[in-house]
Amino acid sequence: MTRAQRKRDHIKYALSTGQSRRTGFDDIEFVHQSLPDTSLAEVSIQTKIGGLSLSSPIFINAMTGGGGKDTERINGQLAVAAREAGVAMAVGSQMSALKNPEERQSFIIVRKLYKEGIIFANLGSEATVEQAEAAVHMIEADALQIHLNVIQELTMPEGDRSFKGALERIERIAERLPVPVFVKETGFGLGREAAEKLAKLPVAAMDVSGFGGTNFAAVENKRRANKLDYFSHWGIPTAAAIIECAAVDGGPDVIASGGLQHSLDAAKSLALGAAAAGMAGTFLKVLMDEGPEALRDELFAVHNDLKLIMCAVGARRVTDLRQAPLIIKGETFHRLHVRGYE
Ligand code: FNR
């Protein structure tokens, strides 16, 4: 199977596998405030992650690139929607384009169509410093995401089988790169143990990319005959992952992703301590099912709804959401208790 075919399969199966919604967000509830003392006009959704100022905490998370004309078209449409809504955008892994210059166009299109945008480059933790510099240079990126994907690799028959030295490579890249380095999971969730290791490095932000949304173990299991079903149910649900990462003393900024479907999920993420909220599968589905204008409208709607929710709970700024009283119920409450959180 060619790499382009695999990329197309990933998009197809990621959409058809869908999102299990086992993120834990349904266990989190804002406590209604009858006297919030806010007006919608003064609500601001600006935020900062890893030293970058963003006009919105919502962003389009890493998805695709390198799969030929199809991914070039999808990335172009994502970039135009991101530009029109003024949100940041990550590209998918650029490793294939570093190895095969013909694949660069599907990434470069993003910067070409979104010149003023905040754009994140993306590579796996196998990358060298030189590859990281080249990926950033390719799209004049404002930050680099380094993704961790142990479970997807193990579920792929042709996937990696050694994950040694990732932390050291991330450290070298973060020390040398002129732009902030974000470390992200890919749908299995960053937990306390990983976050504590990353907190010791000059990493600017960590994207929890938790369980409950797009599930690459389930996607890979669709592609293989002898299925590793146990990995389809593996991972730290997003709500718990945010809480674990945000609790790390002196840790990097926390970014929420993994199964976010709407502004209420984003608002809960920000209330749990995230500084930004990324969506991949949800936005891809809107784009593929309804087209680029629908994605732009969806981004506008998410912004409007987020402002309404912030107004309702008395939050003028994104960071004020952290003071909003929350109820944590069910499995998420249980998990946190077992893990020793109050
Ligand atoms: C992804 N994701 C991803 N992540 C990454 O760091 N590099 C990549 O190349 C890709 N590729 C990719 C392709 C497709 C089709 C999808 C849907 C997703 C993972 C993505 O950024 C995110 O971490 C997970 O999808 C979980 O978030 P959602 O989709 O539940 O919002």
mmCIF file of C-alpha atoms and ligand atoms in Angstrom:
data_model
loop_
_atom_site.group_PDB
_atom_site.id
_atom_site.type_symbol
_atom_site.label_atom_id
_atom_site.label_comp_id
_atom_site.label_asym_id
_atom_site.label_seq_id
_atom_site.Cartn_x
_atom_site.Cartn_y
_atom_site.Cartn_z
ATOM 1 C CA MET A 1 0.000 0.000 0.000
ATOM 2 C CA THR A 2 1.360 3.438 -0.897
ATOM 3 C CA ARG A 3 1.731 6.198 1.675
ATOM 4 C CA ALA A 4 -0.869 8.297 -0.179
ATOM 5 C CA GLN A 5 -3.333 5.391 0.010
ATOM 6 C CA ARG A 6 -2.674 5.036 3.752
ATOM 7 C CA LYS A 7 -3.353 8.758 4.288
ATOM 8 C CA ARG A 8 -6.624 8.449 2.363
ATOM 9 C CA ASP A 9 -7.549 5.360 4.415
ATOM 10 C CA HIS A 10 -6.828 7.266 7.630
ATOM 11 C CA ILE A 11 -9.210 10.036 6.655
ATOM 12 C CA LYS A 12 -11.896 7.596 5.515
ATOM 13 C CA TYR A 13 -11.671 5.320 8.555
ATOM 14 C CA ALA A 14 -11.195 8.172 11.045
ATOM 15 C CA LEU A 15 -14.519 9.550 9.833
ATOM 16 C CA SER A 16 -16.364 6.232 9.631
ATOM 17 C CA THR A 17 -15.021 5.004 12.998
ATOM 18 C CA GLY A 18 -16.353 8.222 14.507
ATOM 19 C CA GLN A 19 -15.945 9.513 18.026
ATOM 20 C CA SER A 20 -16.938 7.341 20.993
ATOM 21 C CA ARG A 21 -17.554 10.423 23.173
ATOM 22 C CA ARG A 22 -15.924 8.637 26.093
ATOM 23 C CA THR A 23 -13.909 11.809 26.799
ATOM 24 C CA GLY A 24 -15.352 12.322 30.281
ATOM 25 C CA PHE A 25 -16.724 15.761 29.329
ATOM 26 C CA ASP A 26 -20.246 14.544 30.104
ATOM 27 C CA ASP A 27 -19.051 14.032 33.713
ATOM 28 C CA ILE A 28 -18.165 17.740 33.993
ATOM 29 C CA GLU A 29 -20.895 20.286 34.660
ATOM 30 C CA PHE A 30 -20.736 24.050 35.121
ATOM 31 C CA VAL A 31 -22.639 25.164 38.209
ATOM 32 C CA HIS A 32 -25.250 27.644 37.049
ATOM 33 C CA GLN A 33 -24.619 31.243 38.130
ATOM 34 C CA SER A 34 -27.682 33.504 38.514
ATOM 35 C CA LEU A 35 -25.593 36.626 39.140
ATOM 36 C CA PRO A 36 -22.582 36.353 36.810
ATOM 37 C CA ASP A 37 -22.054 40.161 36.588
ATOM 38 C CA THR A 38 -20.882 39.953 32.947
ATOM 39 C CA SER A 39 -22.009 41.375 29.633
ATOM 40 C CA LEU A 40 -21.498 39.503 26.377
ATOM 41 C CA ALA A 41 -19.829 42.577 24.849
ATOM 42 C CA GLU A 42 -16.940 42.429 27.295
ATOM 43 C CA VAL A 43 -16.203 38.711 26.897
ATOM 44 C CA SER A 44 -12.851 38.164 25.177
ATOM 45 C CA ILE A 45 -11.717 34.793 23.854
ATOM 46 C CA GLN A 46 -8.079 35.791 23.278
ATOM 47 C CA THR A 47 -5.548 33.433 24.781
ATOM 48 C CA LYS A 48 -1.854 32.606 24.923
ATOM 49 C CA ILE A 49 -0.142 29.280 24.447
ATOM 50 C CA GLY A 50 3.568 28.781 24.796
ATOM 51 C CA GLY A 51 4.131 32.520 24.439
ATOM 52 C CA LEU A 52 2.020 32.817 21.248
ATOM 53 C CA SER A 53 -0.964 35.183 21.339
ATOM 54 C CA LEU A 54 -4.071 33.735 19.716
ATOM 55 C CA SER A 55 -7.308 35.583 19.000
ATOM 56 C CA SER A 56 -9.184 32.362 19.817
ATOM 57 C CA PRO A 57 -8.492 29.299 21.961
ATOM 58 C CA ILE A 58 -10.099 27.109 19.267
ATOM 59 C CA PHE A 59 -7.770 25.682 16.621
ATOM 60 C CA ILE A 60 -7.761 23.073 13.890
ATOM 61 C CA ASN A 61 -5.552 20.245 15.079
ATOM 62 C CA ALA A 62 -3.060 18.207 13.045
ATOM 63 C CA MET A 63 -4.610 16.016 10.402
ATOM 64 C CA THR A 64 -3.223 15.611 7.015
ATOM 65 C CA GLY A 65 -0.718 16.354 4.308
ATOM 66 C CA GLY A 66 1.652 14.410 2.137
ATOM 67 C CA GLY A 67 -0.984 12.260 0.471
ATOM 68 C CA GLY A 68 -0.983 13.946 -2.934
ATOM 69 C CA LYS A 69 -3.700 16.126 -4.504
ATOM 70 C CA ASP A 70 -6.468 14.995 -2.127
ATOM 71 C CA THR A 71 -4.657 16.090 1.003
ATOM 72 C CA GLU A 72 -3.486 19.277 -0.707
ATOM 73 C CA ARG A 73 -7.130 20.162 -1.407
ATOM 74 C CA ILE A 74 -8.214 19.294 2.156
ATOM 75 C CA ASN A 75 -5.350 21.275 3.709
ATOM 76 C CA GLY A 76 -6.142 24.237 1.451
ATOM 77 C CA GLN A 77 -9.788 24.169 2.524
ATOM 78 C CA LEU A 78 -8.854 23.867 6.199
ATOM 79 C CA ALA A 79 -6.457 26.807 5.821
ATOM 80 C CA VAL A 80 -9.080 29.044 4.184
ATOM 81 C CA ALA A 81 -11.657 28.231 6.885
ATOM 82 C CA ALA A 82 -9.017 28.864 9.592
ATOM 83 C CA ARG A 83 -8.117 32.194 7.962
ATOM 84 C CA GLU A 84 -11.721 33.352 7.688
ATOM 85 C CA ALA A 85 -12.416 32.474 11.317
ATOM 86 C CA GLY A 86 -9.014 33.710 12.537
ATOM 87 C CA VAL A 87 -8.013 30.472 14.256
ATOM 88 C CA ALA A 88 -4.651 28.719 14.411
ATOM 89 C CA MET A 89 -4.084 25.514 12.483
ATOM 90 C CA ALA A 90 -1.703 22.573 12.706
ATOM 91 C CA VAL A 91 -0.663 20.560 9.669
ATOM 92 C CA GLY A 92 -0.293 16.781 9.742
ATOM 93 C CA SER A 93 3.049 15.022 10.056
ATOM 94 C CA GLN A 94 5.584 16.464 7.607
ATOM 95 C CA MET A 95 8.016 13.548 7.791
ATOM 96 C CA SER A 96 6.904 12.185 4.407
ATOM 97 C CA ALA A 97 7.523 15.585 2.800
ATOM 98 C CA LEU A 98 10.999 15.805 4.343
ATOM 99 C CA LYS A 99 11.800 12.493 2.678
ATOM 100 C CA ASN A 100 9.942 13.121 -0.570
ATOM 101 C CA PRO A 101 9.987 16.749 -1.843
ATOM 102 C CA GLU A 102 6.994 16.053 -4.151
ATOM 103 C CA GLU A 103 4.799 15.887 -1.058
ATOM 104 C CA ARG A 104 5.761 19.367 0.179
ATOM 105 C CA GLN A 105 3.090 21.183 -1.789
ATOM 106 C CA SER A 106 0.279 19.758 0.365
ATOM 107 C CA PHE A 107 1.842 21.509 3.378
ATOM 108 C CA ILE A 108 3.124 24.679 1.716
ATOM 109 C CA ILE A 109 -0.420 25.399 0.471
ATOM 110 C CA VAL A 110 -1.424 26.094 4.092
ATOM 111 C CA ARG A 111 1.049 28.964 4.489
ATOM 112 C CA LYS A 112 0.333 30.185 0.959
ATOM 113 C CA LEU A 113 -3.389 30.515 1.686
ATOM 114 C CA TYR A 114 -3.040 31.696 5.303
ATOM 115 C CA LYS A 115 -0.086 34.104 5.216
ATOM 116 C CA GLU A 116 -0.873 35.855 8.500
ATOM 117 C CA GLY A 117 -1.969 32.706 10.301
ATOM 118 C CA ILE A 118 -0.578 31.026 13.366
ATOM 119 C CA ILE A 119 0.451 27.670 11.932
ATOM 120 C CA PHE A 120 1.981 24.700 13.728
ATOM 121 C CA ALA A 121 4.405 22.343 12.037
ATOM 122 C CA ASN A 122 4.160 18.649 12.978
ATOM 123 C CA LEU A 123 6.567 15.725 13.269
ATOM 124 C CA GLY A 124 6.793 12.534 15.297
ATOM 125 C CA SER A 125 9.185 12.064 18.206
ATOM 126 C CA GLU A 126 11.598 10.146 15.956
ATOM 127 C CA ALA A 127 12.566 13.473 14.343
ATOM 128 C CA THR A 128 16.068 14.902 14.531
ATOM 129 C CA VAL A 129 16.897 18.565 15.200
ATOM 130 C CA GLU A 130 17.645 19.054 11.494
ATOM 131 C CA GLN A 131 14.288 17.569 10.478
ATOM 132 C CA ALA A 132 12.504 19.751 13.031
ATOM 133 C CA GLU A 133 14.196 22.868 11.633
ATOM 134 C CA ALA A 134 13.309 21.851 8.079
ATOM 135 C CA ALA A 135 9.642 21.189 8.970
ATOM 136 C CA VAL A 136 9.320 24.625 10.582
ATOM 137 C CA HIS A 137 11.097 26.273 7.660
ATOM 138 C CA MET A 138 8.883 24.481 5.078
ATOM 139 C CA ILE A 139 5.749 26.334 6.214
ATOM 140 C CA GLU A 140 7.316 29.226 8.185
ATOM 141 C CA ALA A 141 5.637 27.725 11.224
ATOM 142 C CA ASP A 142 5.005 29.638 14.457
ATOM 143 C CA ALA A 143 5.477 26.509 16.586
ATOM 144 C CA LEU A 144 6.288 22.828 16.165
ATOM 145 C CA GLN A 145 4.064 20.044 17.445
ATOM 146 C CA ILE A 146 5.927 16.824 18.210
ATOM 147 C CA HIS A 147 3.414 13.994 18.319
ATOM 148 C CA LEU A 148 3.578 10.814 20.392
ATOM 149 C CA ASN A 149 1.764 7.801 18.948
ATOM 150 C CA VAL A 150 2.959 4.619 20.665
ATOM 151 C CA ILE A 151 -0.399 2.839 20.506
ATOM 152 C CA GLN A 152 -1.092 3.594 16.848
ATOM 153 C CA GLU A 153 2.393 2.376 15.899
ATOM 154 C CA LEU A 154 1.972 -0.842 17.892
ATOM 155 C CA THR A 155 -1.416 -1.448 16.271
ATOM 156 C CA MET A 156 0.036 -1.036 12.772
ATOM 157 C CA PRO A 157 1.675 -4.216 11.448
ATOM 158 C CA GLU A 158 4.296 -2.033 9.742
ATOM 159 C CA GLY A 159 4.548 0.392 12.714
ATOM 160 C CA ASP A 160 7.505 1.229 14.968
ATOM 161 C CA ARG A 161 8.450 -1.186 17.722
ATOM 162 C CA SER A 162 10.993 0.925 19.629
ATOM 163 C CA PHE A 163 10.139 4.122 21.462
ATOM 164 C CA LYS A 164 13.469 4.678 23.142
ATOM 165 C CA GLY A 165 15.149 8.064 23.341
ATOM 166 C CA ALA A 166 12.049 10.154 22.513
ATOM 167 C CA LEU A 167 12.436 12.407 25.550
ATOM 168 C CA GLU A 168 16.087 13.147 24.733
ATOM 169 C CA ARG A 169 15.242 13.958 21.113
ATOM 170 C CA ILE A 170 12.385 16.243 22.194
ATOM 171 C CA GLU A 171 14.748 18.006 24.616
ATOM 172 C CA ARG A 172 17.367 18.634 21.926
ATOM 173 C CA ILE A 173 14.753 19.959 19.504
ATOM 174 C CA ALA A 174 13.171 22.212 22.141
ATOM 175 C CA GLU A 175 16.596 23.603 23.081
ATOM 176 C CA ARG A 176 17.605 24.350 19.513
ATOM 177 C CA LEU A 177 14.456 25.475 17.711
ATOM 178 C CA PRO A 178 13.744 29.213 17.352
ATOM 179 C CA VAL A 179 9.983 28.603 17.763
ATOM 180 C CA PRO A 180 8.050 27.090 20.700
ATOM 181 C CA VAL A 181 7.802 23.292 20.818
ATOM 182 C CA PHE A 182 4.504 21.660 21.767
ATOM 183 C CA VAL A 183 4.325 17.957 22.558
ATOM 184 C CA LYS A 184 1.050 16.272 21.690
ATOM 185 C CA GLU A 185 -0.574 12.893 22.029
ATOM 186 C CA THR A 186 -2.691 11.504 19.224
ATOM 187 C CA GLY A 187 -5.877 10.418 20.957
ATOM 188 C CA PHE A 188 -4.595 8.257 23.826
ATOM 189 C CA GLY A 189 -4.068 11.032 26.380
ATOM 190 C CA LEU A 190 -1.084 12.563 28.147
ATOM 191 C CA GLY A 191 -1.176 11.665 31.813
ATOM 192 C CA ARG A 192 0.680 12.797 34.901
ATOM 193 C CA GLU A 193 3.721 10.567 34.404
ATOM 194 C CA ALA A 194 4.399 11.833 30.864
ATOM 195 C CA ALA A 195 3.547 15.421 31.809
ATOM 196 C CA GLU A 196 6.012 15.383 34.717
ATOM 197 C CA LYS A 197 8.777 14.241 32.374
ATOM 198 C CA LEU A 198 7.902 16.916 29.814
ATOM 199 C CA ALA A 199 7.744 19.612 32.521
ATOM 200 C CA LYS A 200 11.494 19.210 33.039
ATOM 201 C CA LEU A 201 12.197 20.117 29.389
ATOM 202 C CA PRO A 202 12.010 23.500 27.643
ATOM 203 C CA VAL A 203 8.706 22.431 26.070
ATOM 204 C CA ALA A 204 6.254 25.348 25.689
ATOM 205 C CA ALA A 205 2.963 23.455 25.757
ATOM 206 C CA MET A 206 1.538 19.961 25.950
ATOM 207 C CA ASP A 207 -1.552 18.917 24.037
ATOM 208 C CA VAL A 208 -3.237 16.119 25.984
ATOM 209 C CA SER A 209 -5.072 14.735 22.929
ATOM 210 C CA GLY A 210 -7.009 12.321 25.073
ATOM 211 C CA PHE A 211 -9.164 9.257 24.554
ATOM 212 C CA GLY A 212 -12.794 9.535 23.494
ATOM 213 C CA GLY A 213 -12.500 11.109 20.063
ATOM 214 C CA THR A 214 -10.749 9.956 16.930
ATOM 215 C CA ASN A 215 -9.281 6.571 17.778
ATOM 216 C CA PHE A 216 -6.317 5.483 15.688
ATOM 217 C CA ALA A 217 -6.145 2.060 17.301
ATOM 218 C CA ALA A 218 -9.709 1.449 16.109
ATOM 219 C CA VAL A 219 -8.773 2.888 12.695
ATOM 220 C CA GLU A 220 -5.744 0.597 12.371
ATOM 221 C CA ASN A 221 -7.768 -2.365 13.614
ATOM 222 C CA LYS A 222 -10.160 -1.812 10.697
ATOM 223 C CA ARG A 223 -7.182 -2.174 8.356
ATOM 224 C CA ARG A 224 -5.748 -5.362 9.840
ATOM 225 C CA ALA A 225 -7.001 -8.956 9.874
ATOM 226 C CA ASN A 226 -6.020 -10.095 13.389
ATOM 227 C CA LYS A 227 -7.380 -7.236 15.433
ATOM 228 C CA LEU A 228 -5.747 -5.876 18.601
ATOM 229 C CA ASP A 229 -9.084 -4.953 20.164
ATOM 230 C CA TYR A 230 -7.563 -4.195 23.562
ATOM 231 C CA PHE A 231 -5.866 -1.115 22.081
ATOM 232 C CA SER A 232 -9.192 0.183 20.728
ATOM 233 C CA HIS A 233 -10.280 0.828 24.324
ATOM 234 C CA TRP A 234 -6.919 2.087 25.584
ATOM 235 C CA GLY A 235 -6.162 5.597 26.779
ATOM 236 C CA ILE A 236 -6.733 8.412 29.239
ATOM 237 C CA PRO A 237 -10.050 10.174 28.622
ATOM 238 C CA THR A 238 -9.540 13.806 27.662
ATOM 239 C CA ALA A 239 -11.165 15.465 30.717
ATOM 240 C CA ALA A 240 -8.997 13.458 33.131
ATOM 241 C CA ALA A 241 -5.883 14.027 31.008
ATOM 242 C CA ILE A 242 -6.400 17.808 31.143
ATOM 243 C CA ILE A 243 -6.774 17.702 34.927
ATOM 244 C CA GLU A 244 -3.650 15.536 35.339
ATOM 245 C CA CYS A 245 -1.515 17.743 33.069
ATOM 246 C CA ALA A 246 -2.796 21.032 34.512
ATOM 247 C CA ALA A 247 -1.948 19.805 38.039
ATOM 248 C CA VAL A 248 1.770 19.432 37.252
ATOM 249 C CA ASP A 249 3.613 22.125 39.191
ATOM 250 C CA GLY A 250 5.392 24.599 36.930
ATOM 251 C CA GLY A 251 4.434 22.546 33.882
ATOM 252 C CA PRO A 252 4.039 23.856 30.324
ATOM 253 C CA ASP A 253 0.755 25.344 29.117
ATOM 254 C CA VAL A 254 -1.914 22.713 28.590
ATOM 255 C CA ILE A 255 -3.782 22.348 25.311
ATOM 256 C CA ALA A 256 -6.985 20.297 25.213
ATOM 257 C CA SER A 257 -7.850 17.960 22.384
ATOM 258 C CA GLY A 258 -9.241 14.496 21.802
ATOM 259 C CA GLY A 259 -12.940 14.177 21.112
ATOM 260 C CA LEU A 260 -13.944 17.822 21.504
ATOM 261 C CA GLN A 261 -17.190 18.187 19.567
ATOM 262 C CA HIS A 262 -18.533 21.646 20.376
ATOM 263 C CA SER A 263 -18.048 24.854 22.326
ATOM 264 C CA LEU A 264 -19.306 23.357 25.595
ATOM 265 C CA ASP A 265 -16.528 20.722 25.447
ATOM 266 C CA ALA A 266 -14.065 23.546 24.725
ATOM 267 C CA ALA A 267 -15.382 25.681 27.599
ATOM 268 C CA LYS A 268 -15.105 22.726 30.004
ATOM 269 C CA SER A 269 -11.532 22.108 28.778
ATOM 270 C CA LEU A 270 -10.581 25.720 29.470
ATOM 271 C CA ALA A 271 -12.278 25.569 32.883
ATOM 272 C CA LEU A 272 -10.240 22.444 33.727
ATOM 273 C CA GLY A 273 -7.030 24.382 33.038
ATOM 274 C CA ALA A 274 -6.337 24.253 29.295
ATOM 275 C CA ALA A 275 -5.256 27.424 27.501
ATOM 276 C CA ALA A 276 -6.513 26.325 24.081
ATOM 277 C CA ALA A 277 -8.749 23.674 22.583
ATOM 278 C CA GLY A 278 -8.057 21.813 19.342
ATOM 279 C CA MET A 279 -10.438 19.784 17.234
ATOM 280 C CA ALA A 280 -9.463 17.458 14.413
ATOM 281 C CA GLY A 281 -12.132 14.814 13.697
ATOM 282 C CA THR A 282 -15.084 17.121 14.360
ATOM 283 C CA PHE A 283 -13.860 19.767 11.902
ATOM 284 C CA LEU A 284 -12.796 17.181 9.311
ATOM 285 C CA LYS A 285 -16.269 15.658 9.378
ATOM 286 C CA VAL A 286 -17.942 19.031 8.799
ATOM 287 C CA LEU A 287 -15.556 19.760 5.927
ATOM 288 C CA MET A 288 -16.011 16.370 4.252
ATOM 289 C CA ASP A 289 -19.792 16.112 4.776
ATOM 290 C CA GLU A 290 -20.837 19.722 4.238
ATOM 291 C CA GLY A 291 -17.963 21.589 2.585
ATOM 292 C CA PRO A 292 -15.612 24.478 3.330
ATOM 293 C CA GLU A 293 -18.266 27.174 3.927
ATOM 294 C CA ALA A 294 -19.943 24.950 6.503
ATOM 295 C CA LEU A 295 -16.631 24.553 8.312
ATOM 296 C CA ARG A 296 -16.148 28.327 8.407
ATOM 297 C CA ASP A 297 -19.705 28.741 9.743
ATOM 298 C CA GLU A 298 -19.042 26.023 12.318
ATOM 299 C CA LEU A 299 -15.955 27.888 13.532
ATOM 300 C CA PHE A 300 -17.988 31.120 13.849
ATOM 301 C CA ALA A 301 -20.709 29.230 15.732
ATOM 302 C CA VAL A 302 -18.181 27.682 18.138
ATOM 303 C CA HIS A 303 -16.811 31.173 18.903
ATOM 304 C CA ASN A 304 -20.278 32.628 19.470
ATOM 305 C CA ASP A 305 -21.357 29.755 21.697
ATOM 306 C CA LEU A 306 -18.124 29.885 23.691
ATOM 307 C CA LYS A 307 -18.739 33.576 24.400
ATOM 308 C CA LEU A 308 -22.311 32.843 25.515
ATOM 309 C CA ILE A 309 -21.107 30.120 27.894
ATOM 310 C CA MET A 310 -18.368 32.397 29.280
ATOM 311 C CA CYS A 311 -20.949 35.147 29.811
ATOM 312 C CA ALA A 312 -23.248 32.698 31.636
ATOM 313 C CA VAL A 313 -20.572 31.571 34.096
ATOM 314 C CA GLY A 314 -19.143 35.051 34.708
ATOM 315 C CA ALA A 315 -15.873 34.648 32.764
ATOM 316 C CA ARG A 316 -14.675 37.754 30.925
ATOM 317 C CA ARG A 317 -11.424 36.123 29.844
ATOM 318 C CA VAL A 318 -10.444 32.574 28.989
ATOM 319 C CA THR A 319 -8.381 32.255 32.171
ATOM 320 C CA ASP A 320 -11.415 33.375 34.267
ATOM 321 C CA LEU A 321 -13.068 30.096 33.286
ATOM 322 C CA ARG A 322 -10.668 28.326 35.672
ATOM 323 C CA GLN A 323 -12.501 30.019 38.555
ATOM 324 C CA ALA A 324 -15.920 28.819 37.375
ATOM 325 C CA PRO A 325 -17.366 26.294 39.860
ATOM 326 C CA LEU A 326 -17.619 22.800 38.363
ATOM 327 C CA ILE A 327 -19.154 19.515 39.377
ATOM 328 C CA ILE A 328 -17.117 16.421 38.480
ATOM 329 C CA LYS A 329 -19.156 13.232 38.458
ATOM 330 C CA GLY A 330 -19.128 9.595 37.444
ATOM 331 C CA GLU A 331 -16.173 7.752 35.987
ATOM 332 C CA THR A 332 -14.064 10.933 35.803
ATOM 333 C CA PHE A 333 -14.568 11.564 39.526
ATOM 334 C CA HIS A 334 -13.681 7.955 40.246
ATOM 335 C CA ARG A 335 -10.538 8.067 38.084
ATOM 336 C CA LEU A 336 -9.298 11.227 39.757
ATOM 337 C CA HIS A 337 -9.939 9.757 43.196
ATOM 338 C CA VAL A 338 -8.035 6.577 42.323
ATOM 339 C CA ARG A 339 -5.181 8.681 40.949
ATOM 340 C CA GLY A 340 -4.978 10.647 44.224
ATOM 341 C CA TYR A 341 -6.496 13.993 43.187
ATOM 342 C CA GLU A 342 -8.745 15.866 45.609
HETATM 343 C C1 FNR B 1 -4.824 12.972 12.905
HETATM 344 N N1 FNR B 1 -4.000 13.283 13.990
HETATM 345 C C2 FNR B 1 -2.661 13.571 13.767
HETATM 346 N N2 FNR B 1 -1.887 14.077 14.774
HETATM 347 C C3 FNR B 1 -0.598 14.415 14.560
HETATM 348 O O1 FNR B 1 0.044 14.914 15.485
HETATM 349 N N3 FNR B 1 -0.032 14.235 13.327
HETATM 350 C C4 FNR B 1 -0.732 13.716 12.279
HETATM 351 O O2 FNR B 1 -0.194 13.566 11.179
HETATM 352 C C5 FNR B 1 -2.094 13.364 12.485
HETATM 353 N N4 FNR B 1 -2.867 12.839 11.476
HETATM 354 C C6 FNR B 1 -4.238 12.711 11.639
HETATM 355 C C7 FNR B 1 -5.050 12.391 10.551
HETATM 356 C C8 FNR B 1 -6.444 12.357 10.697
HETATM 357 C C9 FNR B 1 -7.309 12.022 9.495
HETATM 358 C C10 FNR B 1 -7.039 12.657 11.961
HETATM 359 C C11 FNR B 1 -8.543 12.660 12.155
HETATM 360 C C12 FNR B 1 -6.227 12.945 13.034
HETATM 361 C C13 FNR B 1 -4.500 13.278 15.378
HETATM 362 C C14 FNR B 1 -5.203 14.555 15.774
HETATM 363 O O3 FNR B 1 -4.356 15.674 15.712
HETATM 364 C C15 FNR B 1 -5.759 14.429 17.206
HETATM 365 O O4 FNR B 1 -4.707 14.306 18.120
HETATM 366 C C16 FNR B 1 -6.703 13.236 17.349
HETATM 367 O O5 FNR B 1 -7.427 13.027 16.158
HETATM 368 C C17 FNR B 1 -7.699 13.413 18.478
HETATM 369 O O6 FNR B 1 -8.481 14.570 18.288
HETATM 370 P P1 FNR B 1 -9.980 14.545 17.682
HETATM 371 O O7 FNR B 1 -9.877 14.086 16.256
HETATM 372 O O8 FNR B 1 -10.759 13.577 18.508
HETATM 373 O O9 FNR B 1 -10.429 15.968 17.757
#
